Tab-separated table of N, CA and C in Angstrom:
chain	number	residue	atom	x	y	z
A	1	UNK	N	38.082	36.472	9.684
A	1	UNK	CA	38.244	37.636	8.831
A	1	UNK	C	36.911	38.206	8.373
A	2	UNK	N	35.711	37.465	9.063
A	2	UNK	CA	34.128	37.908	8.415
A	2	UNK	C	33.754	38.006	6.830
A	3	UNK	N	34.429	37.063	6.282
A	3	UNK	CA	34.298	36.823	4.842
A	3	UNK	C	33.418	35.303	5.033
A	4	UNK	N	32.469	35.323	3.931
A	4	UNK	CA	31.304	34.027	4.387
A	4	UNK	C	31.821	33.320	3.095
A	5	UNK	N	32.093	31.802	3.293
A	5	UNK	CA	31.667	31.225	1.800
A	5	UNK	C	30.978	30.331	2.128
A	6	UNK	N	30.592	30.009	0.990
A	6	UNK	CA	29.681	28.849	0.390
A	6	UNK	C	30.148	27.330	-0.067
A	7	UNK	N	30.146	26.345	0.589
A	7	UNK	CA	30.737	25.069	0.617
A	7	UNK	C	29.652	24.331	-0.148
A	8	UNK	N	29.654	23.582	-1.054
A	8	UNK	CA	28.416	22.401	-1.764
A	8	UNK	C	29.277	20.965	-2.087
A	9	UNK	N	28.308	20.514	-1.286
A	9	UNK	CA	28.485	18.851	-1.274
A	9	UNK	C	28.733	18.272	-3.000
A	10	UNK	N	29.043	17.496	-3.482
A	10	UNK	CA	29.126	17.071	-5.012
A	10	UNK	C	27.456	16.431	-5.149
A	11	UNK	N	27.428	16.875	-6.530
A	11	UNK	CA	26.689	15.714	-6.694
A	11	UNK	C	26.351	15.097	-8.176
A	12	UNK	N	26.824	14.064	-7.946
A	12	UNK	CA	26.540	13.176	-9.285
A	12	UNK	C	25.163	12.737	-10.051
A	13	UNK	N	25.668	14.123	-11.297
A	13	UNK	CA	24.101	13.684	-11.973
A	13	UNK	C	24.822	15.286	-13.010
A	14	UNK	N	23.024	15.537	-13.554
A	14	UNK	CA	23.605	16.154	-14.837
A	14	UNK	C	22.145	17.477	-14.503
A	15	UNK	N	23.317	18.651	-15.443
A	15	UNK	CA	21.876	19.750	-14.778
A	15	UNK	C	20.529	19.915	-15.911
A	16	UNK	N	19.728	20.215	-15.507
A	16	UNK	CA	18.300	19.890	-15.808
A	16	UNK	C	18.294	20.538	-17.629
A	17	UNK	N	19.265	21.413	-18.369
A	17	UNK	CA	19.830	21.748	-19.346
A	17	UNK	C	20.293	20.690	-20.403
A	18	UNK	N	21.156	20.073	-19.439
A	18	UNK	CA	21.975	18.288	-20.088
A	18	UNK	C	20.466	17.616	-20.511
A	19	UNK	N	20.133	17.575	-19.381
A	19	UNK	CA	18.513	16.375	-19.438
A	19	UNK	C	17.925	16.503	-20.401
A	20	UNK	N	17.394	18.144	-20.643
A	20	UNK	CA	17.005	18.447	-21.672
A	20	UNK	C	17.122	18.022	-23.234
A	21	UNK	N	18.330	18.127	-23.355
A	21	UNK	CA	19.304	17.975	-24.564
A	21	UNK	C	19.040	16.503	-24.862
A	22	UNK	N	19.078	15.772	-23.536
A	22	UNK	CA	19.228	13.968	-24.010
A	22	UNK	C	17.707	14.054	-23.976
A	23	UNK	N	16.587	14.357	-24.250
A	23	UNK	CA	15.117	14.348	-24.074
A	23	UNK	C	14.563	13.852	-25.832
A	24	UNK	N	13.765	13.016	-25.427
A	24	UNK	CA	12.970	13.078	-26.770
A	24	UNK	C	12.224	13.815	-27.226
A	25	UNK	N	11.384	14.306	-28.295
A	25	UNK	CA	10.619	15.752	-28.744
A	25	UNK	C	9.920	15.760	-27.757
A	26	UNK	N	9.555	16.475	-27.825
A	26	UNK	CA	8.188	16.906	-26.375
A	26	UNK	C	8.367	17.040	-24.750
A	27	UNK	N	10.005	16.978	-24.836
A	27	UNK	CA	10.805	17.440	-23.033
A	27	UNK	C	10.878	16.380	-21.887
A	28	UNK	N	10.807	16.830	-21.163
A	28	UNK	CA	10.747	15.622	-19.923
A	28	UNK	C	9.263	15.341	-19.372
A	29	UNK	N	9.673	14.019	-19.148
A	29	UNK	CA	8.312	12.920	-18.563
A	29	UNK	C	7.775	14.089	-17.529
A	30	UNK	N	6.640	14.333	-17.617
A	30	UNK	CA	5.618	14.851	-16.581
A	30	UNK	C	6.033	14.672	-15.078
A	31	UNK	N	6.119	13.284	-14.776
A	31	UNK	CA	6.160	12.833	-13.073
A	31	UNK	C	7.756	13.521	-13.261
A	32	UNK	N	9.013	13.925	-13.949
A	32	UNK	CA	9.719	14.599	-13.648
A	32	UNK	C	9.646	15.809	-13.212
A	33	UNK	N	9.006	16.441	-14.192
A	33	UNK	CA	8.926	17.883	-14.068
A	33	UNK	C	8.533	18.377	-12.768
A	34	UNK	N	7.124	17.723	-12.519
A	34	UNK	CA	6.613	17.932	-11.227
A	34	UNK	C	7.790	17.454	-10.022
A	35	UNK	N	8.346	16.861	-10.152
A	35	UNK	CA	9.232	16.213	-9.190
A	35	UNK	C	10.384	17.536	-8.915
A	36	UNK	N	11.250	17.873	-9.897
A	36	UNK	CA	11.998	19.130	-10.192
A	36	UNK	C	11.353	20.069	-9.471
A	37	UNK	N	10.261	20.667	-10.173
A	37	UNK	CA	9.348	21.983	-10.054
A	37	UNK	C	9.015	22.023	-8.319
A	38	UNK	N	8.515	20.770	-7.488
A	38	UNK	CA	8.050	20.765	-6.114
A	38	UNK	C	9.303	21.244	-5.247
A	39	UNK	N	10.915	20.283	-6.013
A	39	UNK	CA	11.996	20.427	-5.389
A	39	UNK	C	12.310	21.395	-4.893
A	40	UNK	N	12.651	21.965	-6.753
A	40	UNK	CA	12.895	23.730	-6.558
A	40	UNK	C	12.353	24.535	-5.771
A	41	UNK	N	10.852	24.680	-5.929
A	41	UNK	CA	9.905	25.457	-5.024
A	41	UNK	C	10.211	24.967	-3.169
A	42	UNK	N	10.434	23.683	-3.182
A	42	UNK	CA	11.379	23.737	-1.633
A	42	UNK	C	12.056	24.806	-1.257
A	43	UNK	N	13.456	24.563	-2.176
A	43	UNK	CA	14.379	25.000	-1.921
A	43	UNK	C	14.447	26.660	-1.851
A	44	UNK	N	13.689	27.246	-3.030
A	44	UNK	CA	13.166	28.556	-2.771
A	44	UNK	C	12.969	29.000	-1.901
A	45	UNK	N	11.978	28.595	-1.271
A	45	UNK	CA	11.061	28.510	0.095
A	45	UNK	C	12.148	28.784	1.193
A	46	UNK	N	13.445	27.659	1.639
A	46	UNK	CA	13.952	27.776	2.557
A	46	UNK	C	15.001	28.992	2.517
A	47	UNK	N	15.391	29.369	1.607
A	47	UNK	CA	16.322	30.159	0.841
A	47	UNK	C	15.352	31.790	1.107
A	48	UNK	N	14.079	31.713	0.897
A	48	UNK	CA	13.181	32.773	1.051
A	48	UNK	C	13.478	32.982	2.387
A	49	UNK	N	12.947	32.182	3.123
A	49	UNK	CA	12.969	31.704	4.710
A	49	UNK	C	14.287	32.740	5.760
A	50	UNK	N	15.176	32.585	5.073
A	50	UNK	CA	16.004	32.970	5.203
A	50	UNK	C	16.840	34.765	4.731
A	51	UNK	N	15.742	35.112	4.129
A	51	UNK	CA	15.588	36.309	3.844
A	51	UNK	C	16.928	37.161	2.414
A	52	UNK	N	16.539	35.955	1.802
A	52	UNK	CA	17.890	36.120	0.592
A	52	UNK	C	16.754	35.567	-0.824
A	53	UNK	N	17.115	36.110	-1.884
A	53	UNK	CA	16.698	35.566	-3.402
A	53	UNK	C	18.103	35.690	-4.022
A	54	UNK	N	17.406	34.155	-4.476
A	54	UNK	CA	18.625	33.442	-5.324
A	54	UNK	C	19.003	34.512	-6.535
A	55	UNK	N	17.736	34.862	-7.495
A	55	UNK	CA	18.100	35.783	-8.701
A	55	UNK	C	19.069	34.730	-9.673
A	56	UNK	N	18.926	33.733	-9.946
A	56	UNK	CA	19.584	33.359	-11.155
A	56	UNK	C	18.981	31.650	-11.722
A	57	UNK	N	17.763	31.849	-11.625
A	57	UNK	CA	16.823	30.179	-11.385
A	57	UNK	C	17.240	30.573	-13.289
A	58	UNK	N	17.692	28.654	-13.311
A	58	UNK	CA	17.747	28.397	-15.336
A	58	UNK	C	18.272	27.239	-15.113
A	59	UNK	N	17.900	26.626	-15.637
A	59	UNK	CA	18.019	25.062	-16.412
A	59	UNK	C	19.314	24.905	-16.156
A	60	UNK	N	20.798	25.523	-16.273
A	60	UNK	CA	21.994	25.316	-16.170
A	60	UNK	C	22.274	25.552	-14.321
A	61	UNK	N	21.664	26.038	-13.604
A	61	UNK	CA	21.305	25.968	-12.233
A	61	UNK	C	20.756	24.994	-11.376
A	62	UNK	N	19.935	24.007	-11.795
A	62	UNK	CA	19.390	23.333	-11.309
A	62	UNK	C	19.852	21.829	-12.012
A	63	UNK	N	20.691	20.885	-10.993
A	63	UNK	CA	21.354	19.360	-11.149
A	63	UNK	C	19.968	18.655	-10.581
A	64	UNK	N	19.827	17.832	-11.323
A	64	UNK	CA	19.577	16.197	-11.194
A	64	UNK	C	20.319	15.407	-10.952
A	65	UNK	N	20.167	15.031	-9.486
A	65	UNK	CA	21.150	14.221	-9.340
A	65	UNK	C	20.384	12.298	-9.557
A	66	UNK	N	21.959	11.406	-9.741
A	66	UNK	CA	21.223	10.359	-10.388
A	66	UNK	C	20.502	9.544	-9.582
A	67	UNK	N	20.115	10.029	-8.453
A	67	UNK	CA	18.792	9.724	-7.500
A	67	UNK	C	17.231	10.035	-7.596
A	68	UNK	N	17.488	11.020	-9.124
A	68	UNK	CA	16.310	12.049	-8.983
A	68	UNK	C	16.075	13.086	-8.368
A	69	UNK	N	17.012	12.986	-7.304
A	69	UNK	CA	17.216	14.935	-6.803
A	69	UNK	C	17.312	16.440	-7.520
A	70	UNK	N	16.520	17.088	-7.070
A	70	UNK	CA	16.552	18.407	-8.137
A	70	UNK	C	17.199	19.088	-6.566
A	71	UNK	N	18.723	19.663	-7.375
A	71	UNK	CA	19.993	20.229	-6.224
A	71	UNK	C	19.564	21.660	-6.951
A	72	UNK	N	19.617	22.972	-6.496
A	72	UNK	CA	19.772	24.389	-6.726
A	72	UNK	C	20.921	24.676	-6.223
A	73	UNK	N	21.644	25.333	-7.807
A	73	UNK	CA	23.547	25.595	-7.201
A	73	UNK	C	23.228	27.093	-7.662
A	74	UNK	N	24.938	27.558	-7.492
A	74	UNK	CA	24.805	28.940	-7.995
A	74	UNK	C	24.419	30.356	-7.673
A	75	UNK	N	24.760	30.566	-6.124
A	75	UNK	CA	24.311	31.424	-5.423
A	75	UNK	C	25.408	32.653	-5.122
A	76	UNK	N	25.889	32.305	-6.781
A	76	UNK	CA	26.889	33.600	-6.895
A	76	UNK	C	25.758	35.446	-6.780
A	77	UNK	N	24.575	35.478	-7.412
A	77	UNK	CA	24.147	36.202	-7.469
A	77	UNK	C	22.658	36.607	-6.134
A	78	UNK	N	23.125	35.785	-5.294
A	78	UNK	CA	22.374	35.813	-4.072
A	78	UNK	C	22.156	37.207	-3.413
A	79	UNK	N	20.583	37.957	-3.117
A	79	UNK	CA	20.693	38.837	-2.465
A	79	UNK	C	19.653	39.058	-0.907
A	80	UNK	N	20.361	39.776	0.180
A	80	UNK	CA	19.359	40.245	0.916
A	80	UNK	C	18.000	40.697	0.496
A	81	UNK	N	16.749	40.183	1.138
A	81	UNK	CA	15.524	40.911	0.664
A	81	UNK	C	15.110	41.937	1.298
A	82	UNK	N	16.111	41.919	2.446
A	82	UNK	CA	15.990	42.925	3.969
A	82	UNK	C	16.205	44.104	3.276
């Protein structure tokens, strides 16, 4: 019918918002952030690659999963850059 969706694997963990919240004063451990921040900027990248912007990067977007994975969901507002 040429209608596209979007399928996402689960993943167990909490989004980088939650983390926040359970954080002691002063936010998350450094070697996280950087860990998150490299992820994201991956995922950007391939998502760029591909000739689309996400348009909706926020703390309630981005899961930690309980591996330490930084997952980017939410590609309700996804657009061509073409």
């Amino acid at each position: 019918n040429g209608r596209l969706v979007a399928v996402y694997k689960w993943v167990d963990g909490v989004s980088i918002r939650e983390q926040l919240t359970r954080c002691q004063p002063g936010g998350l451990p450094p070697h996280l952030v950087r860990t998150v921040a490299y992820q994201v900027a991956t995922a950007l990248s391939v998502v760029h690659g591909q000739q689309l912007a996400h348009r909706d990067i926020k703390p309630e977007n981005i899961l930690l999963s309980t591996q330490g994975v930084a997952v980017l969901i939410d590609f309700g507002l996804v657009r061509s850059m073409e």
